[in-house]
Amino acid sequence: MSNQIIQPRTLKGFRDFLPDDMRIREKVINTFKQEFEKYGYEPLETPVLEYADILMGKYGEEAEQLMYTFEDRGGRKVAMKYDVTVPAARVLAQYQNQLTLPFKRYQIQPVWRAENTQKGRLREFYQCDADTFGTDSIIAEAEFIQMGIEILKKLGFENFFAKINNRKIIDGITQYAGISKDQFASVCTTIDKLEKIGEDGVKKELEERKISNESITKIFEVISQKAESSLELLDKVSSILATIPEAQKGVEELRKILNLLKAGGIKETFYKVDLSIIRGLAYYTGPIWEFEVTGGNVGSVGSGGRYDKLVGLYVGKDIPAAGGSFGIERLIEIIKERNMISSDTQTTILVTIFSSDLLELSFKTANSLRSQGINTLLYPDENAKLDKQLKYANKKQIPYVVIIGPEEKANNKVKLKNMKTGEQKEITVV
């Protein structure tokens, strides 16, 4: 064997999660699981690799450039999972005789994208996805948005909101402005930058894209509308786009969502209609939304919408669907920066080993504590001095230590020490 030491390192855009990180991650993931299941979503898991043709053509050209694709040893063209929505649609088509519609499912799995890495944007990251398949009812959208608000509140966030729009309204705005089909995607991409580059920046970019001044004026006539409430804003949009049936459908869908959120007791400070957000032009067909944490500085922390045509690509008929994803990595970045969740160890008690002669008694004591549901660590070295074991407990921030010496053994007791206060008392365990 070579004596050369291999330099330990991780690939760019990938990372390890040490115990302190993992404790926070698991708390966040468990919160999502509990809330998803509270709303009736069922767990689903799909493979890392899919046939490339399953994934290609579903996300748009720009997104597909970020997809990890290769040919395996059998000569098959495969791709690493880019998101969990498309694989879920494939599952629904493949197992349609085993799944009862409407089908509500959630997935919390890693996905891979060849991104330019930056804060909150990695090449491997976990995606939290929840979707409802088999119903065109607006209930699916309203419940998802309500659930997303509840999840963020449960995680400890106070200042955040959901921005809601509708693909039908987007289509209506571009139709009203006289935008051609060839111009549609580029115009929408530019409008979506409104928050980042401002009104002047968007207008300048639209001019560079050869959009007429008349069309630009009409676009901003709609998207710059202000109102006291989202419902009032929709009334104004409805009036401007009164001659466009598709836009009127979109307005009515959003009205229903807003009314359901109100019926659910959700304060309007947590959601608003935002006509500038544009997502998933390749597959969204109705309401769309984004969740944003105020001051998070990582962009959206969740998004979703209705996509009634995607599943049909696999089954030959349209199956309506709605749902979305949460950016666990982005949320965890903010949670860690703000110290919102403790990363303290989950171990409650360290059982020390006074001497090798008392190892079996310490072993038995640790088992007794675990049988009572107490997270217990038996110090894994019978030859270590007691002082070293106590320092270990302090370093690991384990709140209690059990000490069993000859005297404690003779009295059939153990000594329980509070590592924070230094208080000690004798108790019976075994």
GROMACS .gro file of C-alpha atoms in nm:
model
  430
    1MET     CA    1   0.000   0.000   0.000
    2SER     CA    2   0.110   0.358  -0.070
    3ASN     CA    3   0.218   0.569   0.226
    4GLN     CA    4   0.072   0.879   0.061
    5ILE     CA    5  -0.204   1.037   0.268
    6ILE     CA    6  -0.524   1.108   0.076
    7GLN     CA    7  -0.638   1.466   0.135
    8PRO     CA    8  -0.985   1.460   0.292
    9ARG     CA    9  -1.222   1.692   0.102
   10THR     CA   10  -1.577   1.723  -0.027
   11LEU     CA   11  -1.692   1.806  -0.380
   12LYS     CA   12  -1.790   2.166  -0.447
   13GLY     CA   13  -2.160   2.213  -0.370
   14PHE     CA   14  -2.172   1.908  -0.143
   15ARG     CA   15  -2.120   1.891   0.231
   16ASP     CA   16  -2.110   1.674   0.540
   17PHE     CA   17  -2.346   1.722   0.832
   18LEU     CA   18  -2.188   1.685   1.174
   19PRO     CA   19  -2.399   1.597   1.482
   20ASP     CA   20  -2.480   1.959   1.577
   21ASP     CA   21  -2.607   2.022   1.222
   22MET     CA   22  -2.791   1.691   1.207
   23ARG     CA   23  -2.984   1.761   1.527
   24ILE     CA   24  -3.119   2.084   1.379
   25ARG     CA   25  -3.191   1.918   1.044
   26GLU     CA   26  -3.382   1.633   1.205
   27LYS     CA   27  -3.592   1.871   1.412
   28VAL     CA   28  -3.682   2.066   1.097
   29ILE     CA   29  -3.753   1.752   0.892
   30ASN     CA   30  -3.964   1.601   1.171
   31THR     CA   31  -4.167   1.922   1.187
   32PHE     CA   32  -4.241   1.893   0.816
   33LYS     CA   33  -4.335   1.525   0.846
   34GLN     CA   34  -4.572   1.592   1.136
   35GLU     CA   35  -4.744   1.879   0.954
   36PHE     CA   36  -4.766   1.695   0.622
   37GLU     CA   37  -4.928   1.395   0.789
   38LYS     CA   38  -5.159   1.623   0.989
   39TYR     CA   39  -5.300   1.736   0.654
   40GLY     CA   40  -5.339   1.380   0.524
   41TYR     CA   41  -5.030   1.355   0.301
   42GLU     CA   42  -4.873   1.007   0.282
   43PRO     CA   43  -4.497   0.932   0.258
   44LEU     CA   44  -4.338   0.835  -0.075
   45GLU     CA   45  -3.979   0.770  -0.180
   46THR     CA   46  -3.833   0.742  -0.531
   47PRO     CA   47  -3.485   0.640  -0.661
   48VAL     CA   48  -3.183   0.867  -0.707
   49LEU     CA   49  -3.163   0.777  -1.077
   50GLU     CA   50  -3.437   0.792  -1.340
   51TYR     CA   51  -3.430   0.726  -1.713
   52ALA     CA   52  -3.330   1.058  -1.868
   53ASP     CA   53  -3.641   1.078  -2.087
   54ILE     CA   54  -3.858   1.064  -1.772
   55LEU     CA   55  -3.709   1.392  -1.650
   56MET     CA   56  -3.611   1.579  -1.967
   57GLY     CA   57  -3.859   1.824  -2.120
   58LYS     CA   58  -4.041   1.893  -1.791
   59TYR     CA   59  -3.848   2.182  -1.635
   60GLY     CA   60  -3.754   2.414  -1.917
   61GLU     CA   61  -3.427   2.446  -2.111
   62GLU     CA   62  -3.243   2.656  -1.851
   63ALA     CA   63  -3.321   2.413  -1.569
   64GLU     CA   64  -3.227   2.107  -1.771
   65GLN     CA   65  -2.877   2.246  -1.823
   66LEU     CA   66  -2.835   2.197  -1.447
   67MET     CA   67  -2.935   1.832  -1.458
   68TYR     CA   68  -2.675   1.561  -1.392
   69THR     CA   69  -2.707   1.319  -1.684
   70PHE     CA   70  -2.484   1.035  -1.799
   71GLU     CA   71  -2.482   0.695  -1.967
   72ASP     CA   72  -2.461   0.399  -1.730
   73ARG     CA   73  -2.263   0.081  -1.790
   74GLY     CA   74  -2.560  -0.076  -1.966
   75GLY     CA   75  -2.567   0.207  -2.219
   76ARG     CA   76  -2.883   0.356  -2.069
   77LYS     CA   77  -2.923   0.737  -2.059
   78VAL     CA   78  -3.000   0.822  -1.698
   79ALA     CA   79  -3.033   1.137  -1.488
   80MET     CA   80  -3.005   1.216  -1.121
   81LYS     CA   81  -3.325   1.337  -0.962
   82TYR     CA   82  -3.363   1.713  -1.026
   83ASP     CA   83  -3.672   1.747  -0.809
   84VAL     CA   84  -3.927   1.510  -0.657
   85THR     CA   85  -4.239   1.633  -0.839
   86VAL     CA   86  -4.170   1.472  -1.176
   87PRO     CA   87  -4.070   1.134  -1.023
   88ALA     CA   88  -4.391   1.145  -0.820
   89ALA     CA   89  -4.589   1.199  -1.140
   90ARG     CA   90  -4.409   0.899  -1.289
   91VAL     CA   91  -4.504   0.690  -0.983
   92LEU     CA   92  -4.867   0.793  -1.015
   93ALA     CA   93  -4.872   0.681  -1.377
   94GLN     CA   94  -4.680   0.358  -1.312
   95TYR     CA   95  -4.890   0.250  -1.012
   96GLN     CA   96  -5.221   0.409  -1.103
   97ASN     CA   97  -5.412   0.087  -1.032
   98GLN     CA   98  -5.266   0.069  -0.677
   99LEU     CA   99  -5.316   0.431  -0.574
  100THR     CA  100  -5.653   0.577  -0.483
  101LEU     CA  101  -5.733   0.923  -0.619
  102PRO     CA  102  -5.726   1.188  -0.492
  103PHE     CA  103  -5.375   1.092  -0.376
  104LYS     CA  104  -5.188   1.316  -0.132
  105ARG     CA  105  -4.819   1.239  -0.095
  106TYR     CA  106  -4.510   1.394   0.055
  107GLN     CA  107  -4.140   1.331  -0.010
  108ILE     CA  108  -3.835   1.451   0.182
  109GLN     CA  109  -3.535   1.339  -0.023
  110PRO     CA  110  -3.211   1.475  -0.167
  111VAL     CA  111  -3.205   1.612  -0.523
  112TRP     CA  112  -2.910   1.717  -0.739
  113ARG     CA  113  -2.850   2.025  -0.956
  114ALA     CA  114  -2.526   2.148  -1.114
  115GLU     CA  115  -2.574   2.497  -0.969
  116ASN     CA  116  -2.326   2.780  -0.928
  117THR     CA  117  -2.292   2.747  -0.552
  118GLN     CA  118  -2.381   3.037  -0.324
  119LYS     CA  119  -2.548   3.098   0.011
  120GLY     CA  120  -2.850   2.871   0.037
  121ARG     CA  121  -2.780   2.713  -0.303
  122LEU     CA  122  -2.596   2.380  -0.317
  123ARG     CA  123  -2.560   2.101  -0.572
  124GLU     CA  124  -2.702   1.839  -0.339
  125PHE     CA  125  -2.987   1.942  -0.115
  126TYR     CA  126  -3.301   1.802   0.044
  127GLN     CA  127  -3.639   1.888  -0.097
  128CYS     CA  128  -3.963   1.880   0.098
  129ASP     CA  129  -4.245   1.820  -0.142
  130ALA     CA  130  -4.618   1.770  -0.088
  131ASP     CA  131  -4.874   1.732  -0.365
  132THR     CA  132  -5.236   1.639  -0.421
  133PHE     CA  133  -5.312   1.439  -0.737
  134GLY     CA  134  -5.651   1.373  -0.890
  135THR     CA  135  -5.858   1.681  -0.804
  136ASP     CA  136  -5.900   2.018  -0.971
  137SER     CA  137  -6.052   2.170  -0.655
  138ILE     CA  138  -5.889   2.487  -0.531
  139ILE     CA  139  -5.897   2.327  -0.184
  140ALA     CA  140  -5.558   2.169  -0.264
  141GLU     CA  141  -5.393   2.508  -0.319
  142ALA     CA  142  -5.558   2.677  -0.021
  143GLU     CA  143  -5.465   2.394   0.215
  144PHE     CA  144  -5.106   2.386   0.095
  145ILE     CA  145  -5.062   2.760   0.149
  146GLN     CA  146  -5.228   2.736   0.491
  147MET     CA  147  -5.009   2.438   0.581
  148GLY     CA  148  -4.695   2.622   0.468
  149ILE     CA  149  -4.781   2.916   0.691
  150GLU     CA  150  -4.838   2.681   0.987
  151ILE     CA  151  -4.506   2.504   0.926
  152LEU     CA  152  -4.308   2.828   0.919
  153LYS     CA  153  -4.478   2.943   1.239
  154LYS     CA  154  -4.408   2.609   1.406
  155LEU     CA  155  -4.040   2.637   1.310
  156GLY     CA  156  -4.033   2.969   1.495
  157PHE     CA  157  -4.062   3.221   1.212
  158GLU     CA  158  -4.271   3.531   1.276
  159ASN     CA  159  -4.212   3.759   0.979
  160PHE     CA  160  -4.283   3.588   0.648
  161PHE     CA  161  -4.551   3.576   0.381
  162ALA     CA  162  -4.679   3.376   0.088
  163LYS     CA  163  -4.688   3.559  -0.247
  164ILE     CA  164  -4.968   3.425  -0.468
  165ASN     CA  165  -5.037   3.463  -0.840
  166ASN     CA  166  -5.201   3.261  -1.118
  167ARG     CA  167  -5.066   3.139  -1.451
  168LYS     CA  168  -5.402   3.227  -1.608
  169ILE     CA  169  -5.361   3.590  -1.498
  170ILE     CA  170  -5.005   3.592  -1.632
  171ASP     CA  171  -5.136   3.468  -1.967
  172GLY     CA  172  -5.407   3.734  -1.950
  173ILE     CA  173  -5.158   4.015  -1.883
  174THR     CA  174  -4.938   3.917  -2.178
  175GLN     CA  175  -5.245   3.881  -2.401
  176TYR     CA  176  -5.368   4.225  -2.290
  177ALA     CA  177  -5.024   4.369  -2.368
  178GLY     CA  178  -5.012   4.208  -2.712
  179ILE     CA  179  -4.713   3.984  -2.637
  180SER     CA  180  -4.655   3.715  -2.899
  181LYS     CA  181  -4.600   3.347  -2.818
  182ASP     CA  182  -4.235   3.382  -2.919
  183GLN     CA  183  -4.190   3.669  -2.673
  184PHE     CA  184  -4.393   3.516  -2.389
  185ALA     CA  185  -4.122   3.326  -2.199
  186SER     CA  186  -3.860   3.602  -2.212
  187VAL     CA  187  -4.114   3.867  -2.107
  188CYS     CA  188  -4.227   3.655  -1.812
  189THR     CA  189  -3.868   3.590  -1.704
  190THR     CA  190  -3.806   3.965  -1.702
  191ILE     CA  191  -4.122   4.048  -1.507
  192ASP     CA  192  -4.017   3.794  -1.245
  193LYS     CA  193  -3.708   4.008  -1.177
  194LEU     CA  194  -3.918   4.305  -1.059
  195GLU     CA  195  -3.825   4.266  -0.694
  196LYS     CA  196  -3.454   4.230  -0.774
  197ILE     CA  197  -3.398   4.501  -1.037
  198GLY     CA  198  -3.697   4.729  -0.983
  199GLU     CA  199  -3.947   4.879  -1.226
  200ASP     CA  200  -3.687   5.075  -1.423
  201GLY     CA  201  -3.468   4.769  -1.457
  202VAL     CA  202  -3.757   4.556  -1.585
  203LYS     CA  203  -3.864   4.823  -1.834
  204LYS     CA  204  -3.509   4.857  -1.963
  205GLU     CA  205  -3.472   4.482  -2.008
  206LEU     CA  206  -3.808   4.459  -2.186
  207GLU     CA  207  -3.695   4.734  -2.423
  208GLU     CA  208  -3.374   4.540  -2.488
  209ARG     CA  209  -3.594   4.241  -2.574
  210LYS     CA  210  -3.764   4.456  -2.842
  211ILE     CA  211  -4.093   4.486  -2.655
  212SER     CA  212  -4.288   4.793  -2.766
  213ASN     CA  213  -4.346   5.088  -2.531
  214GLU     CA  214  -4.721   5.033  -2.566
  215SER     CA  215  -4.689   4.671  -2.449
  216ILE     CA  216  -4.462   4.768  -2.159
  217THR     CA  217  -4.711   5.036  -2.051
  218LYS     CA  218  -4.995   4.784  -2.053
  219ILE     CA  219  -4.793   4.527  -1.855
  220PHE     CA  220  -4.721   4.781  -1.583
  221GLU     CA  221  -5.078   4.906  -1.590
  222VAL     CA  222  -5.166   4.568  -1.441
  223ILE     CA  223  -4.868   4.457  -1.229
  224SER     CA  224  -4.819   4.797  -1.062
  225GLN     CA  225  -5.173   4.809  -0.924
  226LYS     CA  226  -5.199   4.877  -0.549
  227ALA     CA  227  -5.486   4.812  -0.308
  228GLU     CA  228  -5.568   4.793   0.062
  229SER     CA  229  -5.620   4.417   0.041
  230SER     CA  230  -5.553   4.131  -0.197
  231LEU     CA  231  -5.924   4.094  -0.273
  232GLU     CA  232  -5.943   4.461  -0.372
  233LEU     CA  233  -5.635   4.414  -0.590
  234LEU     CA  234  -5.807   4.126  -0.769
  235ASP     CA  235  -6.111   4.347  -0.832
  236LYS     CA  236  -5.887   4.601  -1.007
  237VAL     CA  237  -5.714   4.333  -1.214
  238SER     CA  238  -6.049   4.183  -1.308
  239SER     CA  239  -6.167   4.522  -1.429
  240ILE     CA  240  -5.859   4.584  -1.645
  241LEU     CA  241  -5.863   4.232  -1.795
  242ALA     CA  242  -6.242   4.218  -1.824
  243THR     CA  243  -6.238   4.105  -2.189
  244ILE     CA  244  -6.002   3.813  -2.131
  245PRO     CA  245  -6.190   3.499  -2.009
  246GLU     CA  246  -5.874   3.311  -1.909
  247ALA     CA  247  -5.766   3.595  -1.681
  248GLN     CA  248  -6.113   3.610  -1.524
  249LYS     CA  249  -6.085   3.239  -1.438
  250GLY     CA  250  -5.751   3.306  -1.275
  251VAL     CA  251  -5.890   3.594  -1.071
  252GLU     CA  252  -6.182   3.381  -0.951
  253GLU     CA  253  -5.947   3.098  -0.847
  254LEU     CA  254  -5.740   3.336  -0.639
  255ARG     CA  255  -6.055   3.483  -0.481
  256LYS     CA  256  -6.152   3.134  -0.368
  257ILE     CA  257  -5.807   3.073  -0.221
  258LEU     CA  258  -5.815   3.404  -0.031
  259ASN     CA  259  -6.164   3.333   0.102
  260LEU     CA  260  -6.062   2.986   0.219
  261LEU     CA  261  -5.754   3.120   0.393
  262LYS     CA  262  -5.974   3.376   0.565
  263ALA     CA  263  -6.217   3.100   0.666
  264GLY     CA  264  -5.920   2.908   0.805
  265GLY     CA  265  -5.836   3.197   1.035
  266ILE     CA  266  -5.509   3.283   0.858
  267LYS     CA  267  -5.414   3.649   0.904
  268GLU     CA  268  -5.363   3.839   0.580
  269THR     CA  269  -5.025   3.957   0.707
  270PHE     CA  270  -4.902   3.609   0.610
  271TYR     CA  271  -5.012   3.615   0.243
  272LYS     CA  272  -5.072   3.854  -0.045
  273VAL     CA  273  -5.141   3.852  -0.417
  274ASP     CA  274  -4.826   3.948  -0.608
  275LEU     CA  275  -4.873   3.978  -0.985
  276SER     CA  276  -4.499   3.984  -1.055
  277ILE     CA  277  -4.413   3.633  -0.936
  278ILE     CA  278  -4.383   3.388  -1.223
  279ARG     CA  279  -4.284   3.026  -1.179
  280GLY     CA  280  -4.262   2.704  -1.379
  281LEU     CA  281  -4.380   2.829  -1.717
  282ALA     CA  282  -4.312   2.481  -1.854
  283TYR     CA  283  -4.572   2.310  -1.635
  284TYR     CA  284  -4.779   2.532  -1.400
  285THR     CA  285  -5.133   2.587  -1.526
  286GLY     CA  286  -5.314   2.772  -1.244
  287PRO     CA  287  -5.238   2.929  -0.905
  288ILE     CA  288  -4.869   2.965  -0.813
  289TRP     CA  289  -4.705   3.083  -0.492
  290GLU     CA  290  -4.379   3.148  -0.310
  291PHE     CA  291  -4.295   3.168   0.061
  292GLU     CA  292  -4.046   3.433   0.164
  293VAL     CA  293  -3.892   3.496   0.507
  294THR     CA  294  -3.844   3.866   0.577
  295GLY     CA  295  -3.473   3.941   0.610
  296GLY     CA  296  -3.379   3.583   0.523
  297ASN     CA  297  -3.163   3.697   0.228
  298VAL     CA  298  -3.191   3.359   0.056
  299GLY     CA  299  -3.484   3.417  -0.180
  300SER     CA  300  -3.793   3.201  -0.159
  301VAL     CA  301  -3.800   2.925   0.105
  302GLY     CA  302  -4.091   2.743  -0.056
  303SER     CA  303  -4.295   2.749  -0.374
  304GLY     CA  304  -4.560   2.563  -0.565
  305GLY     CA  305  -4.861   2.572  -0.789
  306ARG     CA  306  -5.111   2.380  -0.995
  307TYR     CA  307  -4.987   2.163  -1.281
  308ASP     CA  308  -5.275   1.981  -1.451
  309LYS     CA  309  -5.086   1.858  -1.759
  310LEU     CA  310  -4.767   1.705  -1.619
  311VAL     CA  311  -4.896   1.363  -1.509
  312GLY     CA  312  -5.077   1.324  -1.842
  313LEU     CA  313  -4.738   1.303  -2.014
  314TYR     CA  314  -4.703   0.957  -1.857
  315VAL     CA  315  -5.061   0.820  -1.863
  316GLY     CA  316  -5.201   0.968  -2.183
  317LYS     CA  317  -5.474   1.165  -2.003
  318ASP     CA  318  -5.468   1.473  -1.786
  319ILE     CA  319  -5.468   1.418  -1.410
  320PRO     CA  320  -5.503   1.745  -1.219
  321ALA     CA  321  -5.241   1.812  -0.952
  322ALA     CA  322  -5.131   2.086  -0.715
  323GLY     CA  323  -4.860   2.117  -0.453
  324GLY     CA  324  -4.515   2.250  -0.387
  325SER     CA  325  -4.173   2.232  -0.227
  326PHE     CA  326  -3.994   2.383   0.071
  327GLY     CA  327  -3.625   2.470   0.068
  328ILE     CA  328  -3.500   2.289   0.375
  329GLU     CA  329  -3.141   2.401   0.320
  330ARG     CA  330  -3.239   2.766   0.298
  331LEU     CA  331  -3.462   2.743   0.603
  332ILE     CA  332  -3.189   2.573   0.805
  333GLU     CA  333  -2.940   2.844   0.704
  334ILE     CA  334  -3.170   3.109   0.852
  335ILE     CA  335  -3.256   2.897   1.158
  336LYS     CA  336  -2.886   2.848   1.238
  337GLU     CA  337  -2.798   3.215   1.184
  338ARG     CA  338  -3.078   3.322   1.418
  339ASN     CA  339  -3.021   3.041   1.674
  340MET     CA  340  -3.387   2.949   1.647
  341ILE     CA  341  -3.343   2.578   1.728
  342SER     CA  342  -3.105   2.431   1.983
  343SER     CA  343  -2.838   2.193   1.857
  344ASP     CA  344  -2.778   2.052   2.206
  345THR     CA  345  -2.722   1.679   2.239
  346GLN     CA  346  -3.025   1.458   2.287
  347THR     CA  347  -2.836   1.249   2.544
  348THR     CA  348  -2.977   1.312   2.892
  349ILE     CA  349  -2.746   1.103   3.108
  350LEU     CA  350  -2.386   0.982   3.088
  351VAL     CA  351  -2.322   0.667   3.294
  352THR     CA  352  -1.960   0.665   3.406
  353ILE     CA  353  -1.745   0.358   3.471
  354PHE     CA  354  -1.570   0.394   3.806
  355SER     CA  355  -1.343   0.095   3.743
  356SER     CA  356  -1.329  -0.218   3.530
  357ASP     CA  357  -1.458  -0.415   3.831
  358LEU     CA  358  -1.779  -0.210   3.822
  359LEU     CA  359  -1.824  -0.222   3.441
  360GLU     CA  360  -2.109  -0.475   3.452
  361LEU     CA  361  -2.301  -0.269   3.708
  362SER     CA  362  -2.260   0.046   3.496
  363PHE     CA  363  -2.369  -0.149   3.189
  364LYS     CA  364  -2.678  -0.276   3.373
  365THR     CA  365  -2.759   0.075   3.500
  366ALA     CA  366  -2.740   0.224   3.150
  367ASN     CA  367  -2.978  -0.043   3.021
  368SER     CA  368  -3.221   0.025   3.304
  369LEU     CA  369  -3.227   0.397   3.224
  370ARG     CA  370  -3.282   0.330   2.853
  371SER     CA  371  -3.570   0.094   2.934
  372GLN     CA  372  -3.736   0.393   3.103
  373GLY     CA  373  -3.709   0.595   2.782
  374ILE     CA  374  -3.412   0.804   2.893
  375ASN     CA  375  -3.144   0.874   2.631
  376THR     CA  376  -2.835   0.731   2.800
  377LEU     CA  377  -2.470   0.716   2.696
  378LEU     CA  378  -2.245   0.462   2.867
  379TYR     CA  379  -1.889   0.597   2.859
  380PRO     CA  380  -1.719   0.368   2.603
  381ASP     CA  381  -1.392   0.302   2.791
  382GLU     CA  382  -1.367   0.123   3.127
  383ASN     CA  383  -1.005   0.233   3.171
  384ALA     CA  384  -1.065   0.611   3.159
  385LYS     CA  385  -1.032   0.811   3.478
  386LEU     CA  386  -1.350   0.954   3.628
  387ASP     CA  387  -1.228   1.311   3.583
  388LYS     CA  388  -1.185   1.253   3.210
  389GLN     CA  389  -1.538   1.114   3.188
  390LEU     CA  390  -1.683   1.418   3.364
  391LYS     CA  391  -1.495   1.653   3.132
  392TYR     CA  392  -1.633   1.455   2.837
  393ALA     CA  393  -1.989   1.508   2.968
  394ASN     CA  394  -1.926   1.882   3.000
  395LYS     CA  395  -1.782   1.907   2.651
  396LYS     CA  396  -2.078   1.715   2.506
  397GLN     CA  397  -2.318   1.928   2.714
  398ILE     CA  398  -2.479   1.619   2.869
  399PRO     CA  399  -2.686   1.757   3.160
  400TYR     CA  400  -2.660   1.463   3.404
  401VAL     CA  401  -2.395   1.209   3.501
  402VAL     CA  402  -2.441   0.885   3.694
  403ILE     CA  403  -2.150   0.777   3.915
  404ILE     CA  404  -2.135   0.425   4.064
  405GLY     CA  405  -1.842   0.365   4.296
  406PRO     CA  406  -1.786   0.094   4.559
  407GLU     CA  407  -1.985   0.289   4.818
  408GLU     CA  408  -2.282   0.334   4.585
  409LYS     CA  409  -2.268  -0.036   4.496
  410ALA     CA  410  -2.273  -0.136   4.864
  411ASN     CA  411  -2.582   0.082   4.924
  412ASN     CA  412  -2.754  -0.034   4.603
  413LYS     CA  413  -2.767   0.332   4.491
  414VAL     CA  414  -2.617   0.552   4.221
  415LYS     CA  415  -2.504   0.912   4.245
  416LEU     CA  416  -2.681   1.149   4.002
  417LYS     CA  417  -2.488   1.469   3.933
  418ASN     CA  418  -2.634   1.781   3.773
  419MET     CA  419  -2.349   1.903   3.553
  420LYS     CA  420  -2.482   2.258   3.537
  421THR     CA  421  -2.535   2.320   3.911
  422GLY     CA  422  -2.294   2.059   4.051
  423GLU     CA  423  -2.573   1.926   4.276
  424GLN     CA  424  -2.549   1.555   4.358
  425LYS     CA  425  -2.802   1.314   4.505
  426GLU     CA  426  -2.828   0.939   4.552
  427ILE     CA  427  -3.109   0.755   4.372
  428THR     CA  428  -3.209   0.395   4.303
  429VAL     CA  429  -3.200   0.289   3.940
  430VAL     CA  430  -3.154  -0.090   3.913
   0.00000   0.00000   0.00000
